[in-house]
Amino acid sequence: MKPEPAEKRAAATAAPLNITGSEAVIRSLIAEGVETIFGYPGGAIMPIYDALYDFQKEVHHILVRHEQGATHAAQGYARTSGKTGVVFATSGPGATNLVTGLADAYMDSTPMVCITGQVAAHLLGTDAFQETDVIGITMPITKWNIQVTRPEDIPGAIAKAFYIAGSGRPGPVLVDITRNAQVAKFDFEYKKCDYIRSYRPVPKLDPEAVAAAAELINNARRPYIFCGHGVLLSGAEKELIQLAEKAGIPVASTLLGLSAVPVDHPQYVGYLGMHGNYAPNIMTNECDVLIAVGMRFDDRITGDVSQYVKQAKVIHIEIDAAEINKIIKADVAVHADAKTALEALLKLVKPAKHDEWLQGFREADKQEEEKVSKKELYPAEGGLKMAEVVRLISERTEGKAVLVTDVGQHQMIASRYYRFKDPNTNITSGGMGTMGFALPAAMGAKVGTPEKEVVAVIGDGCFQMTLQELGTIYQSEIGVKIVILNNNFLGMVRQWQQLFFDKRYSSTEMTNPDFVQIAKGFFIPGKKVTDRADITAAVDEMMSHKGAYLLEVVVEKEDNVFPMVPSGQPIANIRLE
């Protein structure tokens, strides 16, 4: 059911109204422009759900099958739509089931507001039925949280929650509302929040830092840009590309920075990290100026920090001061929003070309293509490869679909071989590496961008963690395409066991169910493919189908992902085989 026009939504905020705290919750969300809520009802939040019943034309609620699914769906929704995801859950186990999604959103800087019901205020601290200290539990994994015990505090808490979640470096916020606050009445009035004393989400740009950065770039012989998730969060894709083109600088992407720059752009050289491309990794320790934009030097990027980028001057453009100098010392720190900083930098950077430097990346690409990519993308024999399946999907969608990946080998393969064309089309769990992320996140991504094709690429292990959300997909008619790359193993763990634990495959081989039959149990059509001769037609059939579809592809059981930087080693030790 689609929301009503804006004028009807605005009427919902007319004040003063003497209403319950529960109705105030719904009216506050409407005032914030919320159109979609992912949630699961229960005793402590029942009054809010009862109030929601009267606003079904204004707000669309999607009933998930597990509260964790609600958080991941809200993440997918936020990252494709650019809006703040909203989640409802009840107290006790309902609230604690949000923890993984909150932690995931916190690490990946995803704006999300979770509203949980709580036992009545007079029962707090008594171990009442389904009482849990959700504030204490979620404090380390939220940008801000609050417990509301009075109805008159609800509008202010929600306004503050949305402001904090979506401003500066985004993140998740939790508002816990006691039952008495939900049922008591008060005179409602809503005011949006745009200022909190002592909270400065957007730092003031330092012109001297920008000038110092420009001077380093203008004098560089081998400059190199790292594009992180912050580029997408600030909407700075255009400015980043303009900088790269003007100054002739190669651009590499972090995992979460993928899709900020089209992969076929002349300045784009691939993606960084433990299983990233060979060239961008190996060339890191060859640059003389590194411009890191909206990224935090995660250990999967740096490897052994003691031997990382020691030869270069480092420019770090970052909105969160806590990330600057945390892992890699910056010679020039630009504490600012990425878009603001790049706009200023563009005015000072001089036109330049670094063709010989860029050619070094292309030469390294040839090594990866010869030793890895050709065999994976166009195998002549043996079982189906994950890479050839991703290649077919990329070709069929022309690189314009929203690709949602889970965590493991399939995630790395999809990130390497999907040919991203548009921004915000790579949705994955980066910092947390949450198995079970993709299926619910794909639901949210499709709801957030219904005009786009959404394809979830999932491993057989990951799929079984949240497969109950097939019920949500069917009930809410969410047309996602689901691809299970099934190797009957927990593939990434098995790869490490093979390479570093003498092939002692401890608890990683899986006896899997009939995935297609499971999908049919949820009234979702599907097909299983085991032969290379059938895969092209199967991908075409899936992509041509109107609505949700599940394609299971049985791939090679012991297929490894290369390149690979062994954990804790310098990135120069990246292996091609």
GROMACS .gro file of C-alpha atoms in nm, residues 27-437:
model
  411
   27ARG     CA    1   0.275   1.121   1.367
   28SER     CA    2   0.637   1.202   1.447
   29LEU     CA    3   0.759   0.951   1.189
   30ILE     CA    4   0.521   1.095   0.929
   31ALA     CA    5   0.656   1.442   1.003
   32GLU     CA    6   1.006   1.306   0.929
   33GLY     CA    7   0.889   1.183   0.590
   34VAL     CA    8   0.892   0.814   0.682
   35GLU     CA    9   0.702   0.603   0.429
   36THR     CA   10   0.824   0.254   0.516
   37ILE     CA   11   0.876   0.069   0.845
   38PHE     CA   12   1.025  -0.279   0.883
   39GLY     CA   13   0.912  -0.448   1.201
   40TYR     CA   14   0.768  -0.728   1.412
   41PRO     CA   15   0.498  -0.668   1.676
   42GLY     CA   16   0.490  -0.792   2.035
   43GLY     CA   17   0.343  -0.717   2.374
   44ALA     CA   18   0.546  -0.413   2.479
   45ILE     CA   19   0.509  -0.234   2.145
   46MET     CA   20   0.148  -0.335   2.081
   47PRO     CA   21   0.002   0.013   2.152
   48ILE     CA   22   0.227   0.161   1.880
   49TYR     CA   23   0.114  -0.104   1.634
   50ASP     CA   24  -0.247  -0.029   1.727
   51ALA     CA   25  -0.189   0.338   1.649
   52LEU     CA   26  -0.023   0.242   1.320
   53TYR     CA   27  -0.349   0.074   1.214
   54ASP     CA   28  -0.508   0.416   1.160
   55PHE     CA   29  -0.223   0.541   0.938
   56GLN     CA   30  -0.189   0.259   0.688
   57LYS     CA   31  -0.243   0.497   0.395
   58GLU     CA   32   0.043   0.718   0.509
   59VAL     CA   33   0.296   0.460   0.626
   60HIS     CA   34   0.368   0.119   0.478
   61HIS     CA   35   0.467  -0.143   0.735
   62ILE     CA   36   0.652  -0.454   0.616
   63LEU     CA   37   0.616  -0.752   0.847
   64VAL     CA   38   0.948  -0.936   0.859
   65ARG     CA   39   0.994  -1.287   0.993
   66HIS     CA   40   1.274  -1.200   1.237
   67GLU     CA   41   1.382  -0.872   1.393
   68GLN     CA   42   1.736  -0.909   1.258
   69GLY     CA   43   1.578  -0.921   0.914
   70ALA     CA   44   1.412  -0.587   0.988
   71THR     CA   45   1.746  -0.421   1.060
   72HIS     CA   46   1.916  -0.553   0.747
   73ALA     CA   47   1.613  -0.459   0.537
   74ALA     CA   48   1.628  -0.108   0.682
   75GLN     CA   49   1.999  -0.097   0.591
   76GLY     CA   50   1.932  -0.199   0.232
   77TYR     CA   51   1.651   0.055   0.213
   78ALA     CA   52   1.868   0.336   0.352
   79ARG     CA   53   2.164   0.265   0.127
   80THR     CA   54   1.964   0.262  -0.195
   81SER     CA   55   1.708   0.534  -0.117
   82GLY     CA   56   1.932   0.775   0.074
   83LYS     CA   57   1.670   0.793   0.350
   84THR     CA   58   1.689   0.678   0.711
   85GLY     CA   59   1.570   0.320   0.763
   86VAL     CA   60   1.310   0.266   1.037
   87VAL     CA   61   1.258  -0.048   1.249
   88PHE     CA   62   0.997  -0.147   1.508
   89ALA     CA   63   1.055  -0.424   1.763
   90THR     CA   64   0.916  -0.526   2.098
   91SER     CA   65   1.104  -0.557   2.427
   92GLY     CA   66   1.324  -0.842   2.550
   93PRO     CA   67   1.413  -1.087   2.271
   94GLY     CA   68   1.262  -0.857   2.010
   95ALA     CA   69   1.503  -0.582   2.107
   96THR     CA   70   1.804  -0.809   2.149
   97ASN     CA   71   1.744  -0.954   1.802
   98LEU     CA   72   1.828  -0.608   1.667
   99VAL     CA   73   2.182  -0.616   1.802
  100THR     CA   74   2.359  -0.770   1.501
  101GLY     CA   75   2.192  -0.530   1.259
  102LEU     CA   76   2.266  -0.231   1.480
  103ALA     CA   77   2.633  -0.328   1.501
  104ASP     CA   78   2.644  -0.380   1.125
  105ALA     CA   79   2.486  -0.039   1.058
  106TYR     CA   80   2.719   0.124   1.309
  107MET     CA   81   3.034  -0.011   1.144
  108ASP     CA   82   2.910   0.066   0.792
  109SER     CA   83   2.773   0.413   0.878
  110THR     CA   84   2.414   0.343   0.778
  111PRO     CA   85   2.138   0.576   0.906
  112MET     CA   86   1.872   0.382   1.094
  113VAL     CA   87   1.620   0.459   1.369
  114CYS     CA   88   1.504   0.162   1.575
  115ILE     CA   89   1.202   0.208   1.800
  116THR     CA   90   1.153  -0.057   2.065
  117GLY     CA   91   0.871  -0.109   2.312
  118GLN     CA   92   0.961  -0.152   2.678
  119VAL     CA   93   0.783  -0.262   2.995
  120ALA     CA   94   0.608   0.007   3.199
  121ALA     CA   95   0.835   0.252   3.383
  122HIS     CA   96   0.738   0.125   3.729
  123LEU     CA   97   0.855  -0.225   3.628
  124LEU     CA   98   1.199  -0.120   3.509
  125GLY     CA   99   1.471  -0.306   3.697
  126THR     CA  100   1.234  -0.573   3.834
  127ASP     CA  101   1.314  -0.844   3.575
  128ALA     CA  102   0.957  -0.815   3.448
  129PHE     CA  103   0.842  -1.039   3.163
  130GLN     CA  104   1.046  -0.959   2.850
  131GLU     CA  105   1.235  -0.676   3.020
  132THR     CA  106   1.590  -0.628   2.893
  133ASP     CA  107   1.830  -0.339   2.940
  134VAL     CA  108   1.832  -0.257   2.570
  135ILE     CA  109   1.992   0.083   2.637
  136GLY     CA  110   2.292  -0.075   2.811
  137ILE     CA  111   2.319  -0.350   2.551
  138THR     CA  112   2.312  -0.120   2.249
  139MET     CA  113   2.511   0.176   2.381
  140PRO     CA  114   2.842   0.065   2.220
  141ILE     CA  115   2.680  -0.006   1.882
  142THR     CA  116   2.457   0.297   1.834
  143LYS     CA  117   2.539   0.656   1.754
  144TRP     CA  118   2.289   0.755   2.026
  145ASN     CA  119   2.019   0.584   2.227
  146ILE     CA  120   1.754   0.692   2.477
  147GLN     CA  121   1.482   0.546   2.695
  148VAL     CA  122   1.158   0.748   2.703
  149THR     CA  123   0.932   0.707   3.006
  150ARG     CA  124   0.694   1.003   2.954
  151PRO     CA  125   0.468   1.061   2.650
  152GLU     CA  126   0.557   1.431   2.624
  153ASP     CA  127   0.921   1.336   2.560
  154ILE     CA  128   0.843   1.120   2.256
  155PRO     CA  129   0.836   1.387   1.981
  156GLY     CA  130   1.164   1.542   2.094
  157ALA     CA  131   1.337   1.206   2.122
  158ILE     CA  132   1.230   1.099   1.773
  159ALA     CA  133   1.326   1.435   1.620
  160LYS     CA  134   1.668   1.412   1.781
  161ALA     CA  135   1.703   1.050   1.671
  162PHE     CA  136   1.652   1.134   1.304
  163TYR     CA  137   1.886   1.431   1.318
  164ILE     CA  138   2.166   1.227   1.476
  165ALA     CA  139   2.115   0.919   1.258
  166GLY     CA  140   2.130   1.109   0.931
  167SER     CA  141   2.379   1.387   0.998
  168GLY     CA  142   2.758   1.389   0.984
  169ARG     CA  143   2.886   1.035   0.969
  170PRO     CA  144   2.551   0.850   0.965
  171GLY     CA  145   2.468   0.563   1.197
  172PRO     CA  146   2.197   0.376   1.387
  173VAL     CA  147   1.997   0.524   1.677
  174LEU     CA  148   1.764   0.346   1.917
  175VAL     CA  149   1.461   0.492   2.101
  176ASP     CA  150   1.319   0.266   2.374
  177ILE     CA  151   0.967   0.367   2.484
  178THR     CA  152   0.804   0.231   2.798
  179ARG     CA  153   0.448   0.103   2.776
  180ASN     CA  154   0.306   0.370   3.007
  181ALA     CA  155   0.450   0.641   2.781
  182GLN     CA  156   0.281   0.476   2.484
  183VAL     CA  157  -0.068   0.471   2.634
  184ALA     CA  158  -0.079   0.802   2.827
  185LYS     CA  159  -0.212   1.116   2.654
  186PHE     CA  160  -0.055   1.459   2.613
  187ASP     CA  161  -0.074   1.766   2.388
  188PHE     CA  162   0.128   1.672   2.083
  189GLU     CA  163   0.340   1.911   1.880
  190TYR     CA  164   0.630   1.815   1.659
  191LYS     CA  165   0.936   2.021   1.581
  192LYS     CA  166   1.217   1.890   1.366
  193CYS     CA  167   1.562   1.894   1.518
  194ASP     CA  168   1.847   2.067   1.337
  195TYR     CA  169   2.076   2.158   1.626
  196ILE     CA  170   2.208   1.991   1.940
  197ARG     CA  171   2.444   2.176   2.168
  198SER     CA  172   2.794   2.022   2.167
  199TYR     CA  173   2.712   1.804   1.862
  200ARG     CA  174   2.887   1.925   1.546
  201PRO     CA  175   2.814   1.669   1.275
  202VAL     CA  176   2.959   1.874   0.989
  203PRO     CA  177   3.307   2.010   1.070
  204LYS     CA  178   3.417   2.347   0.940
  205LEU     CA  179   3.652   2.314   0.644
  206ASP     CA  180   4.007   2.433   0.709
  207PRO     CA  181   4.127   2.617   0.395
  208GLU     CA  182   4.491   2.577   0.500
  209ALA     CA  183   4.455   2.198   0.512
  210VAL     CA  184   4.298   2.199   0.165
  211ALA     CA  185   4.579   2.419   0.032
  212ALA     CA  186   4.841   2.185   0.183
  213ALA     CA  187   4.668   1.887   0.023
  214ALA     CA  188   4.656   2.059  -0.314
  215GLU     CA  189   5.027   2.142  -0.295
  216LEU     CA  190   5.114   1.776  -0.232
  217ILE     CA  191   4.897   1.664  -0.524
  218ASN     CA  192   5.036   1.928  -0.759
  219ASN     CA  193   5.391   1.817  -0.684
  220ALA     CA  194   5.322   1.444  -0.693
  221ARG     CA  195   5.467   1.213  -0.957
  222ARG     CA  196   5.265   0.907  -0.856
  223PRO     CA  197   4.944   1.028  -0.684
  224TYR     CA  198   4.680   0.771  -0.593
  225ILE     CA  199   4.319   0.810  -0.475
  226PHE     CA  200   4.145   0.567  -0.240
  227CYS     CA  201   3.767   0.598  -0.267
  228GLY     CA  202   3.574   0.489   0.043
  229HIS     CA  203   3.212   0.463   0.150
  230GLY     CA  204   3.219   0.826   0.262
  231VAL     CA  205   3.223   0.936  -0.102
  232LEU     CA  206   2.885   0.771  -0.156
  233LEU     CA  207   2.745   0.888   0.178
  234SER     CA  208   2.826   1.250   0.096
  235GLY     CA  209   2.716   1.226  -0.268
  236ALA     CA  210   3.066   1.322  -0.382
  237GLU     CA  211   3.098   1.080  -0.674
  238LYS     CA  212   3.103   1.354  -0.939
  239GLU     CA  213   3.362   1.563  -0.754
  240LEU     CA  214   3.589   1.262  -0.701
  241ILE     CA  215   3.578   1.174  -1.071
  242GLN     CA  216   3.645   1.537  -1.166
  243LEU     CA  217   3.951   1.543  -0.941
  244ALA     CA  218   4.082   1.218  -1.087
  245GLU     CA  219   4.028   1.339  -1.444
  246LYS     CA  220   4.172   1.687  -1.388
  247ALA     CA  221   4.488   1.569  -1.214
  248GLY     CA  222   4.523   1.237  -1.399
  249ILE     CA  223   4.509   1.031  -1.080
  250PRO     CA  224   4.434   0.656  -1.061
  251VAL     CA  225   4.137   0.570  -0.837
  252ALA     CA  226   4.093   0.249  -0.639
  253SER     CA  227   3.790   0.161  -0.431
  254THR     CA  228   3.739   0.001  -0.094
  255LEU     CA  229   3.474  -0.272  -0.070
  256LEU     CA  230   3.209  -0.026   0.044
  257GLY     CA  231   3.331   0.240  -0.198
  258LEU     CA  232   3.244   0.019  -0.495
  259SER     CA  233   2.999   0.179  -0.742
  260ALA     CA  234   3.112   0.536  -0.660
  261VAL     CA  235   3.318   0.528  -0.981
  262PRO     CA  236   3.203   0.328  -1.285
  263VAL     CA  237   3.438   0.034  -1.326
  264ASP     CA  238   3.496   0.119  -1.693
  265HIS     CA  239   3.615   0.472  -1.616
  266PRO     CA  240   3.968   0.531  -1.756
  267GLN     CA  241   4.103   0.640  -1.415
  268TYR     CA  242   3.954   0.347  -1.223
  269VAL     CA  243   4.207   0.076  -1.138
  270GLY     CA  244   4.008  -0.174  -0.930
  271TYR     CA  245   3.918  -0.253  -0.576
  272LEU     CA  246   4.141  -0.282  -0.270
  273GLY     CA  247   4.161  -0.535   0.006
  274MET     CA  248   4.249  -0.888   0.107
  275HIS     CA  249   4.072  -1.035  -0.197
  276GLY     CA  250   4.072  -0.723  -0.411
  277ASN     CA  251   4.243  -0.672  -0.744
  278TYR     CA  252   4.616  -0.728  -0.780
  279ALA     CA  253   4.713  -0.391  -0.929
  280PRO     CA  254   4.554  -0.155  -0.675
  281ASN     CA  255   4.701  -0.352  -0.389
  282ILE     CA  256   5.053  -0.402  -0.524
  283MET     CA  257   5.082  -0.039  -0.639
  284THR     CA  258   4.988   0.106  -0.300
  285ASN     CA  259   5.346   0.092  -0.180
  286GLU     CA  260   5.466   0.256  -0.503
  287CYS     CA  261   5.271   0.584  -0.484
  288ASP     CA  262   5.426   0.906  -0.353
  289VAL     CA  263   5.100   1.079  -0.249
  290LEU     CA  264   4.799   0.887  -0.125
  291ILE     CA  265   4.464   1.069  -0.113
  292ALA     CA  266   4.226   0.868   0.107
  293VAL     CA  267   3.868   0.997   0.078
  294GLY     CA  268   3.596   0.884   0.319
  295MET     CA  269   3.765   0.562   0.430
  296ARG     CA  270   3.912   0.437   0.756
  297PHE     CA  271   4.212   0.218   0.666
  298ASP     CA  272   4.050  -0.107   0.775
  299ASP     CA  273   4.285  -0.399   0.838
  300ARG     CA  274   4.152  -0.575   0.528
  301ILE     CA  275   4.292  -0.282   0.327
  302THR     CA  276   4.625  -0.231   0.500
  303GLY     CA  277   4.748  -0.576   0.593
  304ASP     CA  278   5.057  -0.535   0.811
  305VAL     CA  279   5.041  -0.165   0.905
  306SER     CA  280   5.413  -0.153   0.991
  307GLN     CA  281   5.493  -0.206   0.621
  308TYR     CA  282   5.210  -0.004   0.471
  309VAL     CA  283   5.251   0.303   0.249
  310LYS     CA  284   5.567   0.418   0.431
  311GLN     CA  285   5.708   0.586   0.119
  312ALA     CA  286   5.415   0.821   0.058
  313LYS     CA  287   5.268   1.142   0.192
  314VAL     CA  288   4.915   1.070   0.310
  315ILE     CA  289   4.619   1.304   0.267
  316HIS     CA  290   4.318   1.185   0.465
  317ILE     CA  291   3.980   1.345   0.391
  318GLU     CA  292   3.741   1.225   0.660
  319ILE     CA  293   3.430   1.359   0.836
  320ASP     CA  294   3.489   1.162   1.157
  321ALA     CA  295   3.782   1.301   1.354
  322ALA     CA  296   3.815   0.971   1.543
  323GLU     CA  297   3.928   0.799   1.221
  324ILE     CA  298   4.206   1.046   1.143
  325ASN     CA  299   4.548   0.920   1.259
  326LYS     CA  300   4.381   0.618   1.421
  327ILE     CA  301   4.559   0.363   1.203
  328ILE     CA  302   4.761   0.551   0.942
  329LYS     CA  303   4.921   0.884   1.027
  330ALA     CA  304   4.812   1.161   0.792
  331ASP     CA  305   5.062   1.416   0.667
  332VAL     CA  306   4.764   1.636   0.580
  333ALA     CA  307   4.433   1.578   0.757
  334VAL     CA  308   4.126   1.738   0.599
  335HIS     CA  309   3.856   1.700   0.863
  336ALA     CA  310   3.549   1.762   0.649
  337ASP     CA  311   3.260   1.621   0.454
  338ALA     CA  312   3.399   1.454   0.142
  339LYS     CA  313   3.191   1.656  -0.105
  340THR     CA  314   3.279   1.987   0.060
  341ALA     CA  315   3.649   1.901   0.073
  342LEU     CA  316   3.666   1.779  -0.287
  343GLU     CA  317   3.484   2.086  -0.417
  344ALA     CA  318   3.743   2.307  -0.247
  345LEU     CA  319   4.034   2.089  -0.359
  346LEU     CA  320   3.923   2.095  -0.723
  347LYS     CA  321   3.975   2.472  -0.737
  348LEU     CA  322   4.338   2.442  -0.627
  349VAL     CA  323   4.457   2.128  -0.803
  350LYS     CA  324   4.633   2.187  -1.135
  351PRO     CA  325   4.566   1.986  -1.451
  352ALA     CA  326   4.813   1.703  -1.491
  353LYS     CA  327   4.870   1.368  -1.656
  354HIS     CA  328   5.037   1.064  -1.506
  355ASP     CA  329   5.012   0.822  -1.798
  356GLU     CA  330   5.325   0.625  -1.717
  357TRP     CA  331   5.211   0.576  -1.356
  358LEU     CA  332   4.864   0.467  -1.471
  359GLN     CA  333   5.021   0.229  -1.722
  360GLY     CA  334   5.189   0.047  -1.433
  361PHE     CA  335   4.845  -0.051  -1.305
  362ARG     CA  336   4.747  -0.181  -1.647
  363GLU     CA  337   5.060  -0.396  -1.665
  364ALA     CA  338   4.978  -0.546  -1.325
  365ASP     CA  339   4.621  -0.605  -1.447
  366LYS     CA  340   4.758  -0.829  -1.723
  367GLN     CA  341   4.921  -1.054  -1.464
  368GLU     CA  342   4.594  -1.095  -1.276
  369GLU     CA  343   4.402  -1.153  -1.596
  370GLU     CA  344   4.644  -1.421  -1.713
  371LYS     CA  345   4.678  -1.607  -1.385
  372VAL     CA  346   4.330  -1.561  -1.236
  373SER     CA  347   4.054  -1.380  -1.424
  374LYS     CA  348   4.054  -1.570  -1.754
  375LYS     CA  349   4.028  -1.905  -1.578
  376GLU     CA  350   3.747  -1.785  -1.352
  377LEU     CA  351   3.539  -1.589  -1.602
  378TYR     CA  352   3.576  -1.822  -1.901
  379PRO     CA  353   3.664  -2.169  -1.772
  380ALA     CA  354   3.717  -2.429  -2.041
  381GLU     CA  355   3.643  -2.730  -1.824
  382GLY     CA  356   3.549  -2.845  -1.475
  383GLY     CA  357   3.258  -2.739  -1.261
  384LEU     CA  358   3.077  -2.408  -1.274
  385LYS     CA  359   3.273  -2.114  -1.136
  386MET     CA  360   3.122  -1.843  -0.918
  387ALA     CA  361   3.286  -1.579  -1.137
  388GLU     CA  362   3.122  -1.692  -1.459
  389VAL     CA  363   2.779  -1.674  -1.293
  390VAL     CA  364   2.849  -1.319  -1.174
  391ARG     CA  365   2.976  -1.228  -1.521
  392LEU     CA  366   2.652  -1.346  -1.680
  393ILE     CA  367   2.442  -1.150  -1.431
  394SER     CA  368   2.653  -0.840  -1.489
  395GLU     CA  369   2.616  -0.871  -1.866
  396ARG     CA  370   2.241  -0.938  -1.844
  397THR     CA  371   2.182  -0.633  -1.622
  398GLU     CA  372   2.442  -0.415  -1.801
  399GLY     CA  373   2.599  -0.341  -1.463
  400LYS     CA  374   2.298  -0.130  -1.360
  401ALA     CA  375   2.128  -0.359  -1.110
  402VAL     CA  376   2.158  -0.319  -0.734
  403LEU     CA  377   2.388  -0.602  -0.633
  404VAL     CA  378   2.337  -0.721  -0.276
  405THR     CA  379   2.593  -0.968  -0.145
  406ASP     CA  380   2.627  -1.170   0.170
  407VAL     CA  381   2.965  -1.250   0.325
  408GLY     CA  382   3.230  -1.494   0.207
  409GLN     CA  383   3.379  -1.617  -0.118
  410HIS     CA  384   3.076  -1.523  -0.326
  411GLN     CA  385   3.095  -1.168  -0.184
  412MET     CA  386   3.456  -1.126  -0.294
  413ILE     CA  387   3.392  -1.280  -0.635
  414ALA     CA  388   3.084  -1.064  -0.696
  415SER     CA  389   3.271  -0.752  -0.586
  416ARG     CA  390   3.556  -0.832  -0.824
  417TYR     CA  391   3.354  -0.917  -1.133
  418TYR     CA  392   3.028  -0.725  -1.129
  419ARG     CA  393   3.071  -0.424  -1.359
  420PHE     CA  394   2.914  -0.146  -1.151
  421LYS     CA  395   2.789   0.150  -1.353
  422ASP     CA  396   2.571   0.350  -1.110
  423PRO     CA  397   2.631   0.485  -0.757
  424ASN     CA  398   2.483   0.311  -0.452
  425THR     CA  399   2.432  -0.019  -0.632
  426ASN     CA  400   2.675  -0.222  -0.420
  427ILE     CA  401   2.506  -0.326  -0.095
  428THR     CA  402   2.710  -0.551   0.131
  429SER     CA  403   2.813  -0.601   0.492
  430GLY     CA  404   3.164  -0.462   0.519
  431GLY     CA  405   3.285  -0.394   0.870
  432MET     CA  406   3.086  -0.663   1.050
  433GLY     CA  407   3.088  -0.924   0.777
  434THR     CA  408   2.741  -1.045   0.878
  435MET     CA  409   2.633  -1.377   0.731
  436GLY     CA  410   2.261  -1.367   0.658
  437PHE     CA  411   2.274  -1.000   0.555
   0.00000   0.00000   0.00000
